[in-house]
Amino acid sequence: MTALRSLRLKKNADRRLKAGHLWLYSNEIDIKATPLKDFAPGEQVQVEAANGKALGVAYVNAHSLICARLVSRDPGMLLDRSLLVHRLNQALALRQRMFDKPFYRLVHGEGDLLPGLIVDRYGDVLVVQLNTAGMQAQLEPLLDALDKVVSPSAVVLRNDTSGRRQEGLESQVEVVKGTLPEAVELEENGVRFVAPVLDGQKTGWFYDHRVNRAWLNQQVAGKRVLDLFSYVGGWGVQAAASGASEVLCVDASAPALERVADNAALNGLHEQVAVGEGDAFEALAALKADGEQFDVVILDPPAFIKKRKDIPAGERAYGKLNREAMRLLGRDGLLLSASCSMHLAPERLVDVVRGAARHQDRHAQLLFQGHQGPDHPVHPAIPETSYLKTLGVRVFRD
């Protein structure tokens, strides 16, 4: 076995690790005993408490705010092909327990004890994101492990995340195994979609809202629906498939809207689904000026709060968005309001919706509070792994 160099912690800096956390910050390291600058980015180390007791194995990157991430609590167990196979099998077992078809997030980073790794599964196609230097160093063992556990026909690397830049890694998108089919399909809640895995957002699809979409699908029969920030139609096309009489999908991206139309046609729903290109706030104003009304409005925006310092401005943006959306609801309408901003506390989203309703002199009733699906498991010691919030809100007048 390869002997690892030690990373020594300051006194009492092992408390979070002992409580279950996987991250270490540079101010927790005894840099006199073990200077961070001496380690290569991605190098694996044995983590030691201040008294020299071994706590496990982590990989290091002195250039990152999170300078080390624990991969094993066994000091003798390195991150290698063997451990990757083990963790992938654990992750696969959970998904096979939860889903009857192979369309899901297979690995959700720290939630699956594989920090820095995202793997989304589209049948025989896997889309992989390596977001840390430690995971990038494991690319070849990881591809071998994925072959053993899943035997994919094609693997795409979507290494174009902002997190890679913070780790000092280059951006790259490439097919590293097999040949992609002309259309990479998935099925969610009984509806078929094509995912743009090479040039779409994230890995091409957002599996995290599956359960929330399933709830909304039960509320839309015979309704007129507005889907803002529609992307490729995950919400809107499913609403149409669930009996919505008319769906308008609005997005700022023309290519995304082309894919909305394609996904609607794929399910024989092209007559129910219309698209509109433009900024969401401008679209809301224009629809209001035209006297349009909807029974259901869906708000699933990108993260308005990416860093803690963005919280005040982000909360104002969420407030304005929800206020303007409510102006388009009829006397008794349904608002689906979501946020993927980890820094927005769930109770603050409730405050945003409450404030928006009062601003319109309307009543609000919370009917549904949703989170990310079970293929995005939350690590109970790492609040950052719980990020998605969804509210189903009845908005009505007396």
Coordinates of C-alpha atoms in Angstrom, one line a residue:
M1 CA 0.0 0.0 0.0
T2 CA 1.2 3.5 -0.8
A3 CA 2.3 5.4 2.3
L4 CA 0.5 8.7 2.5
R5 CA 1.9 11.9 3.9
S6 CA 0.1 13.4 6.9
L7 CA -2.1 16.4 7.2
R8 CA -2.2 17.5 10.8
L9 CA -5.1 19.4 12.3
K10 CA -5.1 22.1 14.9
K11 CA -6.3 21.3 18.4
N12 CA -10.1 20.6 18.5
A13 CA -10.3 21.1 14.7
D14 CA -11.4 17.4 14.4
R15 CA -14.8 18.1 16.0
R16 CA -16.7 18.5 12.7
L17 CA -15.1 15.4 11.2
K18 CA -16.0 13.4 14.2
A19 CA -19.6 14.7 13.9
G20 CA -19.7 13.4 10.3
H21 CA -18.6 16.2 8.1
L22 CA -16.2 15.6 5.2
W23 CA -14.7 19.0 4.7
L24 CA -11.6 20.7 6.1
Y25 CA -10.8 24.4 5.8
S26 CA -7.3 25.9 5.7
N27 CA -7.7 27.6 9.1
E28 CA -8.1 24.2 10.6
I29 CA -4.8 22.9 9.5
D30 CA -1.6 23.0 11.6
I31 CA 0.4 24.5 8.7
K32 CA 3.6 24.6 10.8
A33 CA 3.6 20.8 11.2
T34 CA 2.2 20.1 7.7
P35 CA 2.4 23.2 5.3
L36 CA -0.5 23.0 2.8
K37 CA 1.7 24.4 0.1
D38 CA 3.8 21.3 0.2
F39 CA 1.0 19.1 -1.2
A40 CA 0.2 18.8 -4.9
P41 CA -3.4 19.6 -5.8
G42 CA -5.5 16.4 -5.6
E43 CA -2.8 14.5 -3.5
Q44 CA -4.3 12.0 -1.0
V45 CA -3.2 12.4 2.6
Q46 CA -3.7 10.8 6.0
V47 CA -5.6 13.2 8.2
E48 CA -4.4 13.4 11.8
A49 CA -5.8 15.0 14.9
A50 CA -3.5 17.4 16.8
N51 CA -2.4 14.4 19.0
G52 CA -1.4 12.4 16.0
K53 CA -4.4 10.0 15.9
A54 CA -5.3 9.0 12.3
L55 CA -8.8 10.1 11.3
G56 CA -9.0 8.9 7.7
V57 CA -7.9 9.7 4.2
A58 CA -8.6 12.9 2.3
Y59 CA -7.5 14.6 -0.9
V60 CA -6.0 18.1 -0.7
N61 CA -6.1 21.3 -2.7
A62 CA -4.4 24.3 -1.1
H63 CA -5.9 26.6 -3.8
S64 CA -9.5 25.8 -2.8
L65 CA -11.5 27.3 0.0
I66 CA -12.2 23.7 1.1
C67 CA -8.6 22.6 1.4
A68 CA -9.3 18.9 2.0
R69 CA -12.2 16.5 1.6
L70 CA -12.5 13.2 3.4
V71 CA -12.9 10.1 1.2
S72 CA -12.6 7.4 3.9
R73 CA -12.6 7.1 7.7
D74 CA -10.3 4.1 7.4
P75 CA -6.7 5.4 7.4
G76 CA -5.7 2.4 5.3
M77 CA -8.4 2.9 2.6
L78 CA -7.3 5.2 -0.3
L79 CA -9.6 6.5 -3.0
D80 CA -8.8 4.1 -5.8
R81 CA -10.6 1.8 -8.2
S82 CA -11.6 -0.6 -5.4
L83 CA -13.2 2.1 -3.2
L84 CA -14.8 3.7 -6.2
V85 CA -16.4 0.4 -7.2
H86 CA -17.7 -0.1 -3.6
R87 CA -19.1 3.4 -3.4
L88 CA -20.7 3.2 -6.9
N89 CA -22.4 -0.1 -5.9
Q90 CA -23.7 1.6 -2.8
A91 CA -25.1 4.5 -4.8
L92 CA -26.6 2.2 -7.5
A93 CA -28.3 0.1 -4.9
L94 CA -30.1 3.2 -3.5
R95 CA -31.3 4.2 -7.0
Q96 CA -32.5 0.8 -8.0
R97 CA -34.5 0.7 -4.7
M98 CA -36.1 4.0 -5.6
F99 CA -36.6 3.9 -9.4
D100 CA -37.7 1.2 -11.8
K101 CA -36.0 2.8 -14.8
P102 CA -32.3 3.8 -15.3
F103 CA -32.9 7.6 -15.4
Y104 CA -31.5 9.4 -12.3
R105 CA -28.6 11.0 -10.6
L106 CA -26.3 8.0 -9.9
V107 CA -23.7 9.9 -7.7
H108 CA -24.5 13.1 -5.8
G109 CA -21.1 14.1 -4.5
E110 CA -20.8 14.3 -0.7
G111 CA -24.3 12.8 -0.4
D112 CA -22.9 9.6 -1.8
L113 CA -19.5 9.9 0.1
L114 CA -17.8 10.7 -3.2
P115 CA -17.0 14.4 -2.8
G116 CA -16.5 16.3 -6.0
L117 CA -18.2 13.8 -8.2
I118 CA -21.5 14.0 -10.1
V119 CA -22.8 11.3 -12.3
D120 CA -26.2 11.5 -14.1
R121 CA -27.6 8.4 -15.8
Y122 CA -29.6 8.4 -19.0
G123 CA -30.1 4.7 -19.6
D124 CA -26.8 3.5 -21.1
V125 CA -25.3 7.0 -21.2
L126 CA -23.5 8.5 -18.2
V127 CA -22.7 12.2 -17.9
V128 CA -19.8 12.8 -15.4
Q129 CA -18.7 16.0 -13.7
L130 CA -15.3 16.0 -11.8
N131 CA -15.5 19.2 -9.8
T132 CA -12.3 18.8 -7.7
A133 CA -8.6 18.2 -8.3
G134 CA -8.9 15.1 -6.1
M135 CA -11.6 13.6 -8.3
Q136 CA -9.9 14.7 -11.5
A137 CA -6.8 12.7 -10.4
Q138 CA -9.1 9.6 -10.3
L139 CA -10.4 9.9 -13.9
E140 CA -9.0 6.6 -15.2
P141 CA -9.9 4.5 -12.1
L142 CA -13.3 6.1 -12.1
L143 CA -14.0 5.2 -15.8
D144 CA -12.9 1.6 -15.0
A145 CA -15.2 1.5 -12.0
L146 CA -18.1 2.8 -13.9
D147 CA -17.5 0.2 -16.6
K148 CA -17.6 -2.6 -13.9
V149 CA -20.6 -1.3 -12.0
V150 CA -22.9 0.1 -14.9
S151 CA -21.3 -1.0 -18.2
P152 CA -22.4 2.2 -20.0
S153 CA -22.3 2.4 -23.8
A154 CA -21.1 6.0 -23.7
V155 CA -19.6 8.4 -21.1
V156 CA -19.6 12.2 -21.4
L157 CA -17.4 14.4 -19.3
R158 CA -19.1 17.7 -18.6
N159 CA -16.2 19.3 -16.9
D160 CA -17.3 22.9 -17.5
T161 CA -18.5 23.9 -14.0
S162 CA -17.5 27.1 -12.2
G163 CA -16.2 24.9 -9.3
R164 CA -13.4 23.5 -11.5
R165 CA -12.0 27.0 -12.1
Q166 CA -11.9 27.5 -8.3
E167 CA -9.9 24.3 -8.1
G168 CA -7.5 25.4 -10.8
L169 CA -8.8 22.9 -13.4
E170 CA -9.4 23.4 -17.1
S171 CA -12.8 23.4 -18.7
Q172 CA -13.6 20.5 -21.0
V173 CA -16.6 18.7 -22.6
E174 CA -15.9 15.4 -24.4
V175 CA -17.1 11.9 -25.0
V176 CA -14.5 9.7 -23.4
K177 CA -16.1 6.4 -24.1
G178 CA -18.3 5.0 -26.9
T179 CA -20.4 7.0 -29.3
L180 CA -23.4 9.1 -28.2
P181 CA -26.7 8.3 -29.9
E182 CA -28.2 11.0 -32.0
A183 CA -30.7 11.7 -29.2
V184 CA -30.0 10.9 -25.5
E185 CA -33.4 10.1 -24.1
L186 CA -34.8 9.9 -20.6
E187 CA -38.2 9.3 -19.0
E188 CA -39.5 11.1 -16.0
N189 CA -43.0 10.6 -14.5
G190 CA -44.0 8.7 -17.6
V191 CA -43.0 11.5 -20.0
R192 CA -40.2 11.2 -22.6
F193 CA -37.5 13.8 -23.1
V194 CA -34.3 14.3 -25.1
A195 CA -31.5 15.8 -22.9
P196 CA -28.9 18.0 -24.4
V197 CA -26.0 16.4 -22.6
L198 CA -23.2 18.1 -24.5
D199 CA -24.4 21.7 -24.6
G200 CA -27.3 22.0 -22.2
Q201 CA -27.3 23.3 -18.6
K202 CA -25.4 21.2 -16.0
T203 CA -25.5 17.6 -17.3
G204 CA -28.4 18.3 -19.7
W205 CA -31.3 17.6 -17.3
F206 CA -32.4 18.4 -13.7
Y207 CA -33.5 15.2 -12.1
D208 CA -33.7 16.9 -8.7
H209 CA -37.3 18.2 -9.3
R210 CA -38.8 14.8 -10.3
V211 CA -40.9 14.4 -7.1
N212 CA -42.0 18.1 -7.2
R213 CA -43.1 17.8 -10.8
A214 CA -45.0 14.7 -10.0
W215 CA -47.0 16.6 -7.4
L216 CA -47.7 19.5 -9.7
N217 CA -48.8 17.1 -12.5
Q218 CA -51.7 16.1 -10.3
Q219 CA -53.0 19.7 -10.1
V220 CA -53.0 20.9 -13.8
A221 CA -55.8 19.0 -15.6
G222 CA -57.8 21.4 -17.7
K223 CA -55.6 24.4 -16.5
R224 CA -53.8 27.1 -18.4
V225 CA -50.2 27.0 -17.3
L226 CA -47.2 29.4 -17.6
D227 CA -43.8 27.8 -17.2
L228 CA -41.1 30.5 -16.7
F229 CA -37.4 29.6 -17.0
S230 CA -38.7 26.5 -18.8
Y231 CA -35.3 25.3 -20.1
V232 CA -36.2 22.2 -22.2
G233 CA -39.7 21.8 -20.8
G234 CA -39.3 19.6 -17.8
W235 CA -42.3 21.2 -16.0
G236 CA -44.3 22.5 -18.9
V237 CA -44.3 19.4 -21.1
Q238 CA -45.2 17.2 -18.1
A239 CA -48.0 19.5 -17.3
A240 CA -49.4 19.2 -20.8
A241 CA -49.0 15.4 -20.6
S242 CA -51.0 15.5 -17.3
G243 CA -54.0 17.2 -19.0
A244 CA -53.2 21.0 -19.0
S245 CA -55.3 22.6 -21.6
E246 CA -52.6 25.1 -22.7
V247 CA -49.0 25.6 -21.7
L248 CA -46.7 28.5 -22.4
C249 CA -43.0 27.9 -21.9
V250 CA -40.8 31.0 -21.6
D251 CA -37.0 31.0 -21.6
A252 CA -34.2 33.4 -22.6
S253 CA -32.5 30.6 -24.6
A254 CA -33.7 30.0 -28.2
P255 CA -32.0 26.6 -28.3
A256 CA -33.7 25.5 -25.1
L257 CA -37.1 26.5 -26.5
E258 CA -36.4 24.5 -29.7
R259 CA -35.9 21.6 -27.4
V260 CA -39.2 22.3 -25.6
A261 CA -41.0 22.1 -29.0
D262 CA -39.1 18.8 -29.8
N263 CA -40.0 17.3 -26.4
A264 CA -43.6 18.3 -26.8
A265 CA -43.7 16.7 -30.2
L266 CA -42.0 13.6 -28.9
N267 CA -45.0 13.1 -26.6
G268 CA -47.6 14.2 -29.2
L269 CA -48.3 17.4 -27.3
H270 CA -47.2 20.0 -29.8
E271 CA -50.7 21.5 -30.0
Q272 CA -50.9 22.1 -26.2
V273 CA -47.4 23.6 -25.8
A274 CA -46.4 27.1 -27.0
V275 CA -43.0 28.8 -26.5
G276 CA -41.9 32.4 -25.9
E277 CA -38.4 33.7 -25.9
G278 CA -37.3 36.4 -23.6
D279 CA -36.2 37.6 -20.1
A280 CA -38.6 36.3 -17.5
F281 CA -39.3 39.7 -15.9
E282 CA -39.9 41.3 -19.2
A283 CA -42.2 38.4 -20.3
L284 CA -44.2 38.8 -17.0
A285 CA -44.7 42.5 -17.7
A286 CA -45.7 41.9 -21.3
L287 CA -48.2 39.2 -20.5
K288 CA -49.7 41.4 -17.8
A289 CA -50.0 44.3 -20.3
D290 CA -51.7 42.0 -22.7
G291 CA -54.3 41.1 -20.1
E292 CA -53.2 37.4 -20.0
Q293 CA -54.2 35.2 -17.0
F294 CA -53.2 31.7 -16.0
D295 CA -54.5 29.1 -13.6
V296 CA -51.0 27.9 -12.8
V297 CA -47.6 29.7 -12.9
I298 CA -44.3 27.8 -12.4
L299 CA -41.2 29.6 -11.2
D300 CA -38.0 27.5 -11.4
P301 CA -35.3 30.2 -11.8
P302 CA -31.5 29.7 -11.7
A303 CA -29.8 30.4 -8.4
F304 CA -30.2 34.1 -7.7
I305 CA -27.9 33.7 -4.7
K306 CA -24.6 32.1 -5.5
K307 CA -22.6 33.4 -2.5
R308 CA -23.5 34.6 1.0
K309 CA -22.9 38.2 0.1
D310 CA -25.6 37.9 -2.6
I311 CA -28.4 37.1 -0.1
P312 CA -30.0 40.6 0.1
A313 CA -30.0 41.3 -3.6
G314 CA -31.1 37.7 -4.3
E315 CA -34.0 37.8 -1.9
R316 CA -35.2 41.0 -3.5
A317 CA -35.1 39.3 -6.9
Y318 CA -37.1 36.3 -5.6
G319 CA -39.6 38.8 -4.1
K320 CA -40.1 40.7 -7.4
L321 CA -40.4 37.5 -9.4
N322 CA -43.1 36.0 -7.1
R323 CA -45.0 39.3 -6.9
E324 CA -45.1 39.7 -10.7
A325 CA -46.0 36.1 -11.2
M326 CA -49.0 36.3 -8.8
R327 CA -50.3 39.3 -10.9
L328 CA -50.9 36.8 -13.7
L329 CA -52.9 34.3 -11.6
G330 CA -56.7 34.3 -11.7
R331 CA -58.8 34.8 -8.6
D332 CA -58.0 31.3 -7.4
G333 CA -54.7 30.2 -8.8
L334 CA -51.7 27.9 -8.1
L335 CA -48.1 29.2 -7.8
L336 CA -45.2 26.7 -7.9
S337 CA -42.2 28.6 -6.6
A338 CA -38.8 27.0 -6.4
S339 CA -35.3 28.0 -5.5
C340 CA -32.0 26.1 -6.0
S341 CA -30.0 28.7 -4.0
M342 CA -28.4 26.9 -1.2
H343 CA -28.0 30.2 0.7
L344 CA -31.7 30.9 0.7
A345 CA -33.2 29.3 3.8
P346 CA -36.5 27.4 3.3
E347 CA -38.3 29.7 5.7
R348 CA -37.1 32.7 3.7
L349 CA -38.7 31.4 0.5
V350 CA -42.0 31.1 2.6
D351 CA -41.5 34.7 3.6
V352 CA -41.0 35.7 0.0
V353 CA -44.2 34.0 -1.1
R354 CA -46.1 35.4 1.9
G355 CA -44.9 38.9 1.2
A356 CA -45.7 38.7 -2.5
A357 CA -49.3 37.6 -1.7
R358 CA -49.8 40.4 0.8
H359 CA -48.4 42.9 -1.8
Q360 CA -51.2 41.8 -4.1
D361 CA -53.7 41.9 -1.2
R362 CA -54.3 38.1 -1.7
H363 CA -54.4 35.1 0.6
A364 CA -51.8 32.3 0.3
Q365 CA -52.1 28.7 1.4
L366 CA -49.1 26.4 1.4
L367 CA -50.3 23.1 -0.1
F368 CA -46.9 21.5 -0.7
Q369 CA -43.3 21.9 0.4
G370 CA -40.9 19.9 -1.7
H371 CA -37.2 19.2 -1.7
Q372 CA -34.7 17.4 -4.0
G373 CA -35.4 13.8 -4.9
P374 CA -33.9 10.7 -3.3
D375 CA -31.3 10.4 -6.0
H376 CA -29.9 13.6 -4.6
P377 CA -29.3 12.4 -1.0
V378 CA -28.6 14.9 1.7
H379 CA -25.5 14.3 3.9
P380 CA -26.9 15.0 7.4
A381 CA -23.7 16.7 8.6
I382 CA -23.3 18.9 5.5
P383 CA -26.2 21.4 5.1
E384 CA -24.8 22.5 1.7
T385 CA -26.0 19.2 0.2
S386 CA -29.6 20.3 0.9
Y387 CA -30.3 23.1 -1.5
L388 CA -33.6 22.7 -3.4
K389 CA -36.8 24.2 -2.1
T390 CA -40.2 24.1 -3.7
L391 CA -43.5 25.5 -2.6
G392 CA -47.0 24.8 -4.0
V393 CA -49.1 27.8 -3.1
R394 CA -52.8 28.5 -3.6
V395 CA -53.2 32.2 -4.2
F396 CA -56.8 33.5 -3.9
R397 CA -59.0 36.5 -3.2
D398 CA -62.0 36.6 -0.9

